[in-house]
Amino acid sequence: MRHYVVEAVVLKNINYGDSNKIYTLYTRQNGKITAVARGIRKLQSRRAGSMDTLNHIKAKIYEDSRGYKTIQEVEAVNTFKDIKADLSRVFRALYILDILNKFHEVDDGSEVIFNNLINTLNMLEVHRHPSELLVAHFEIILLKLLGFQMNVSKCSICEKKLSSEWDNVKFNYSLGGLICDTCEETGFFMDIQTALLLSRIEQKEFGNYSQDLYGKSMVQADAVIRNYMTYVSDEVLRYSKTYNILQGRILNEDL
């Protein structure tokens, strides 16, 4: 039996019994964990607001001899109120949480991935860069940290550096990267602008992005990333279909 404090983001929760909830948290210290908050559904509970999905929290955990965890105290570090006030941003944030939940088992994760999550949520909150770029960057970095790095800077076969002079470009899901115009290998054909955009997203070069110039390329880049995630994952992401609809609606409004 032990007590300890974790820093975490609330991924999701489900009701348990008459007044309890089971929370799934992604923690800095232990990766993904589940823990019970007893009595949190009671009207007089002071912890409920701090434990909303997406919140960045610090929580005191009690773990018994069987490994069952109970949340005893909680403090909200950041509730990301600006994200939650914007439908498109909150949906993208929830999509990120779903990715983490799907790609990790309980007690699996790392501090580096936690930092990537917090950095992305903080940037979504400030909203200095387009949300779709931040989500795509998060996905690419997460894949890298999980051992499935996307090669979007050079040919996966001959290692020729990506250039706007390539006549055509493909993405091969089994190789996890680009195929240049001279190498004989199957793959998903994409516009050269899409490949260049993927490379810029990986490098976090968001400076002169505009939907007028890159909107259609972003849709294709987004599809390539999520198709690759599905390829390396055991199941299709729950939010993919709805995310596609939202992404298309937003782009249609802005183009």
Tab-separated table of C-alpha atoms in Angstrom:
chain	number	residue	atom	x	y	z
A	1	MET	CA	0.000	0.000	0.000
A	2	ARG	CA	1.314	3.437	-0.856
A	3	HIS	CA	0.397	7.076	-1.426
A	4	TYR	CA	1.890	9.220	-4.182
A	5	VAL	CA	1.177	12.314	-6.281
A	6	VAL	CA	0.865	12.279	-10.064
A	7	GLU	CA	0.656	15.008	-12.669
A	8	ALA	CA	-1.864	13.968	-15.305
A	9	VAL	CA	-4.307	14.796	-18.065
A	10	VAL	CA	-7.808	13.347	-17.744
A	11	LEU	CA	-8.420	11.159	-20.809
A	12	LYS	CA	-11.924	9.905	-20.011
A	13	ASN	CA	-14.225	8.671	-17.255
A	14	ILE	CA	-17.115	6.269	-16.719
A	15	ASN	CA	-19.709	6.048	-13.962
A	16	TYR	CA	-19.126	3.381	-11.326
A	17	GLY	CA	-21.762	2.558	-8.759
A	18	ASP	CA	-24.152	5.181	-7.451
A	19	SER	CA	-21.705	8.005	-6.773
A	20	ASN	CA	-18.280	7.023	-8.097
A	21	LYS	CA	-16.370	7.355	-11.351
A	22	ILE	CA	-13.453	5.466	-12.856
A	23	TYR	CA	-10.970	7.823	-14.508
A	24	THR	CA	-8.393	7.087	-17.165
A	25	LEU	CA	-5.423	9.409	-16.719
A	26	TYR	CA	-2.250	9.943	-18.698
A	27	THR	CA	0.400	10.748	-16.106
A	28	ARG	CA	3.878	12.176	-16.316
A	29	GLN	CA	5.212	9.589	-13.865
A	30	ASN	CA	3.479	6.321	-14.830
A	31	GLY	CA	1.928	6.758	-18.265
A	32	LYS	CA	-1.693	5.662	-18.578
A	33	ILE	CA	-3.437	4.622	-15.366
A	34	THR	CA	-6.994	4.056	-14.152
A	35	ALA	CA	-8.218	5.162	-10.745
A	36	VAL	CA	-11.507	5.434	-8.868
A	37	ALA	CA	-12.809	8.724	-7.468
A	38	ARG	CA	-15.312	7.779	-4.786
A	39	GLY	CA	-18.301	10.032	-4.148
A	40	ILE	CA	-17.369	12.402	-6.956
A	41	ARG	CA	-20.860	12.318	-8.470
A	42	LYS	CA	-22.437	13.646	-5.295
A	43	LEU	CA	-23.671	17.239	-5.593
A	44	GLN	CA	-21.474	18.396	-2.732
A	45	SER	CA	-18.275	16.941	-4.207
A	46	ARG	CA	-15.607	19.621	-4.579
A	47	ARG	CA	-13.443	17.479	-6.855
A	48	ALA	CA	-15.861	17.074	-9.768
A	49	GLY	CA	-14.980	20.244	-11.698
A	50	SER	CA	-11.267	19.573	-11.388
A	51	MET	CA	-11.682	16.110	-12.911
A	52	ASP	CA	-13.332	17.084	-16.197
A	53	THR	CA	-12.007	15.354	-19.311
A	54	LEU	CA	-9.048	17.252	-20.821
A	55	ASN	CA	-8.054	18.902	-17.538
A	56	HIS	CA	-4.388	19.031	-16.552
A	57	ILE	CA	-4.307	18.040	-12.870
A	58	LYS	CA	-2.211	17.004	-9.904
A	59	ALA	CA	-3.756	14.152	-7.939
A	60	LYS	CA	-2.933	12.285	-4.746
A	61	ILE	CA	-3.336	8.554	-5.367
A	62	TYR	CA	-3.774	5.735	-2.886
A	63	GLU	CA	-2.777	2.320	-4.272
A	64	ASP	CA	-3.644	-0.816	-2.306
A	65	SER	CA	-1.767	-4.108	-2.188
A	66	ARG	CA	-3.695	-5.412	-5.215
A	67	GLY	CA	-2.748	-2.423	-7.365
A	68	TYR	CA	-6.175	-0.759	-7.281
A	69	LYS	CA	-5.880	3.025	-7.290
A	70	THR	CA	-8.106	5.625	-5.632
A	71	ILE	CA	-7.992	9.382	-6.224
A	72	GLN	CA	-8.020	11.075	-2.823
A	73	GLU	CA	-7.188	14.708	-3.574
A	74	VAL	CA	-7.013	16.665	-6.817
A	75	GLU	CA	-5.867	20.103	-7.932
A	76	ALA	CA	-6.554	21.571	-11.374
A	77	VAL	CA	-3.400	22.925	-13.024
A	78	ASN	CA	-5.086	23.997	-16.268
A	79	THR	CA	-8.690	23.460	-17.377
A	80	PHE	CA	-8.034	24.739	-20.935
A	81	LYS	CA	-11.151	26.908	-20.859
A	82	ASP	CA	-10.350	28.582	-24.196
A	83	ILE	CA	-10.117	25.217	-25.942
A	84	LYS	CA	-13.429	24.144	-24.411
A	85	ALA	CA	-15.089	27.351	-25.647
A	86	ASP	CA	-14.259	26.501	-29.280
A	87	LEU	CA	-15.990	23.459	-30.802
A	88	SER	CA	-13.328	22.748	-33.419
A	89	ARG	CA	-10.482	23.009	-30.906
A	90	VAL	CA	-12.166	20.935	-28.218
A	91	PHE	CA	-12.916	18.227	-30.754
A	92	ARG	CA	-9.291	18.132	-31.889
A	93	ALA	CA	-8.136	18.012	-28.280
A	94	LEU	CA	-10.462	15.072	-27.565
A	95	TYR	CA	-9.152	13.378	-30.701
A	96	ILE	CA	-5.614	13.673	-29.308
A	97	LEU	CA	-6.717	12.136	-26.013
A	98	ASP	CA	-8.370	9.275	-27.874
A	99	ILE	CA	-5.181	8.568	-29.794
A	100	LEU	CA	-3.205	8.331	-26.555
A	101	ASN	CA	-5.804	6.072	-25.009
A	102	LYS	CA	-5.884	3.746	-28.022
A	103	PHE	CA	-2.106	3.504	-28.390
A	104	HIS	CA	-1.344	2.740	-24.737
A	105	GLU	CA	-2.148	-0.058	-22.344
A	106	VAL	CA	-2.572	0.650	-18.634
A	107	ASP	CA	0.763	1.428	-16.918
A	108	ASP	CA	2.325	2.138	-20.306
A	109	GLY	CA	3.696	5.495	-21.444
A	110	SER	CA	6.535	7.953	-20.960
A	111	GLU	CA	7.321	11.433	-19.677
A	112	VAL	CA	8.382	12.508	-23.170
A	113	ILE	CA	4.946	11.616	-24.552
A	114	PHE	CA	3.303	13.433	-21.627
A	115	ASN	CA	5.352	16.541	-22.422
A	116	ASN	CA	4.317	16.302	-26.085
A	117	LEU	CA	0.680	16.166	-24.963
A	118	ILE	CA	0.949	19.165	-22.620
A	119	ASN	CA	2.860	21.235	-25.173
A	120	THR	CA	0.227	20.538	-27.819
A	121	LEU	CA	-2.678	21.373	-25.506
A	122	ASN	CA	-0.968	24.593	-24.437
A	123	MET	CA	-0.514	25.606	-28.079
A	124	LEU	CA	-4.142	24.757	-28.853
A	125	GLU	CA	-5.152	26.938	-25.902
A	126	VAL	CA	-3.103	29.928	-27.104
A	127	HIS	CA	-4.238	29.334	-30.715
A	128	ARG	CA	-1.328	31.071	-32.444
A	129	HIS	CA	-1.097	28.333	-35.059
A	130	PRO	CA	-3.844	26.516	-36.992
A	131	SER	CA	-5.282	23.662	-34.951
A	132	GLU	CA	-4.983	21.133	-37.771
A	133	LEU	CA	-1.203	21.672	-37.927
A	134	LEU	CA	-0.811	21.207	-34.179
A	135	VAL	CA	-2.774	17.951	-34.232
A	136	ALA	CA	-0.808	16.625	-37.207
A	137	HIS	CA	2.495	17.521	-35.531
A	138	PHE	CA	1.377	15.754	-32.355
A	139	GLU	CA	0.505	12.625	-34.339
A	140	ILE	CA	3.831	12.539	-36.185
A	141	ILE	CA	5.846	13.043	-32.987
A	142	LEU	CA	3.781	10.452	-31.108
A	143	LEU	CA	4.369	7.898	-33.853
A	144	LYS	CA	8.094	8.619	-33.647
A	145	LEU	CA	8.150	8.195	-29.864
A	146	LEU	CA	6.249	4.904	-30.171
A	147	GLY	CA	8.773	3.555	-32.685
A	148	PHE	CA	6.782	4.159	-35.883
A	149	GLN	CA	8.552	7.231	-37.235
A	150	MET	CA	7.218	8.577	-40.527
A	151	ASN	CA	9.996	9.272	-43.006
A	152	VAL	CA	8.772	12.469	-44.670
A	153	SER	CA	12.080	14.152	-45.457
A	154	LYS	CA	13.663	11.707	-47.923
A	155	CYS	CA	12.990	8.610	-50.000
A	156	SER	CA	12.647	5.501	-47.846
A	157	ILE	CA	14.583	3.424	-50.404
A	158	CYS	CA	17.371	5.502	-51.949
A	159	GLU	CA	17.367	8.247	-49.270
A	160	LYS	CA	17.192	11.031	-51.839
A	161	LYS	CA	16.181	14.241	-50.039
A	162	LEU	CA	12.612	15.438	-50.628
A	163	SER	CA	12.504	18.232	-53.187
A	164	SER	CA	9.882	20.240	-55.042
A	165	GLU	CA	11.584	18.975	-58.208
A	166	TRP	CA	10.315	15.423	-57.713
A	167	ASP	CA	7.921	14.560	-60.543
A	168	ASN	CA	5.715	12.469	-58.266
A	169	VAL	CA	5.785	11.077	-54.755
A	170	LYS	CA	4.203	8.140	-52.959
A	171	PHE	CA	3.800	7.126	-49.330
A	172	ASN	CA	4.395	3.455	-48.564
A	173	TYR	CA	2.656	2.382	-45.358
A	174	SER	CA	4.708	-0.765	-44.801
A	175	LEU	CA	7.942	1.247	-45.060
A	176	GLY	CA	6.444	4.182	-43.183
A	177	GLY	CA	7.744	6.806	-45.554
A	178	LEU	CA	8.008	8.551	-48.885
A	179	ILE	CA	8.997	6.925	-52.166
A	180	CYS	CA	10.670	9.171	-54.736
A	181	ASP	CA	9.915	9.402	-58.449
A	182	THR	CA	12.810	7.126	-59.478
A	183	CYS	CA	12.357	4.197	-57.085
A	184	GLU	CA	10.133	1.292	-58.085
A	185	GLU	CA	7.885	0.654	-55.122
A	186	THR	CA	4.141	0.706	-54.606
A	187	GLY	CA	2.492	3.334	-52.457
A	188	PHE	CA	-0.224	5.943	-52.100
A	189	PHE	CA	0.250	8.708	-54.665
A	190	MET	CA	0.134	12.233	-53.262
A	191	ASP	CA	0.769	15.760	-54.469
A	192	ILE	CA	4.314	17.013	-54.039
A	193	GLN	CA	2.865	19.930	-52.039
A	194	THR	CA	1.368	17.425	-49.604
A	195	ALA	CA	4.734	15.737	-49.109
A	196	LEU	CA	6.440	19.088	-48.565
A	197	LEU	CA	3.738	20.084	-46.090
A	198	LEU	CA	4.209	16.836	-44.142
A	199	SER	CA	7.914	17.581	-43.890
A	200	ARG	CA	7.196	21.108	-42.641
A	201	ILE	CA	4.709	19.806	-40.068
A	202	GLU	CA	7.267	17.331	-38.731
A	203	GLN	CA	9.791	20.169	-38.339
A	204	LYS	CA	7.121	22.410	-36.761
A	205	GLU	CA	7.553	25.019	-39.487
A	206	PHE	CA	4.138	26.674	-39.318
A	207	GLY	CA	5.184	30.230	-40.192
A	208	ASN	CA	3.596	31.014	-43.563
A	209	TYR	CA	0.865	28.376	-43.608
A	210	SER	CA	-2.482	29.465	-44.997
A	211	GLN	CA	-5.546	27.426	-45.879
A	212	ASP	CA	-5.845	29.305	-49.176
A	213	LEU	CA	-2.513	27.829	-50.262
A	214	TYR	CA	-2.393	24.543	-48.374
A	215	GLY	CA	-5.989	23.648	-47.472
A	216	LYS	CA	-6.367	20.759	-49.924
A	217	SER	CA	-2.845	19.526	-49.201
A	218	MET	CA	-3.665	19.550	-45.484
A	219	VAL	CA	-6.680	17.310	-46.044
A	220	GLN	CA	-4.505	14.816	-47.923
A	221	ALA	CA	-1.667	15.059	-45.382
A	222	ASP	CA	-4.123	14.487	-42.558
A	223	ALA	CA	-5.475	11.390	-44.313
A	224	VAL	CA	-1.965	9.983	-44.866
A	225	ILE	CA	-1.084	10.401	-41.187
A	226	ARG	CA	-4.263	8.809	-39.891
A	227	ASN	CA	-4.164	5.977	-42.425
A	228	TYR	CA	-0.627	5.219	-41.285
A	229	MET	CA	-1.745	5.330	-37.654
A	230	THR	CA	-4.508	2.875	-38.502
A	231	TYR	CA	-1.972	0.683	-40.322
A	232	VAL	CA	0.232	0.423	-37.223
A	233	SER	CA	-2.675	0.223	-34.786
A	234	ASP	CA	-4.864	-2.780	-33.968
A	235	GLU	CA	-8.073	-0.798	-34.339
A	236	VAL	CA	-9.464	2.166	-36.238
A	237	LEU	CA	-9.550	5.365	-34.183
A	238	ARG	CA	-13.009	6.035	-32.833
A	239	TYR	CA	-12.998	9.712	-33.817
A	240	SER	CA	-11.654	9.325	-37.370
A	241	LYS	CA	-14.985	9.483	-39.215
A	242	THR	CA	-16.293	12.465	-37.271
A	243	TYR	CA	-12.896	14.174	-37.479
A	244	ASN	CA	-13.002	13.821	-41.265
A	245	ILE	CA	-16.429	15.453	-41.379
A	246	LEU	CA	-15.347	18.310	-39.117
A	247	GLN	CA	-12.110	18.880	-41.024
A	248	GLY	CA	-13.962	19.029	-44.339
A	249	ARG	CA	-16.598	21.411	-42.990
A	250	ILE	CA	-14.023	23.806	-41.556
A	251	LEU	CA	-11.967	23.831	-44.751
A	252	ASN	CA	-15.051	24.391	-46.897
A	253	GLU	CA	-15.980	27.381	-44.755
A	254	ASP	CA	-12.512	28.905	-45.019
A	255	LEU	CA	-11.618	28.183	-48.654
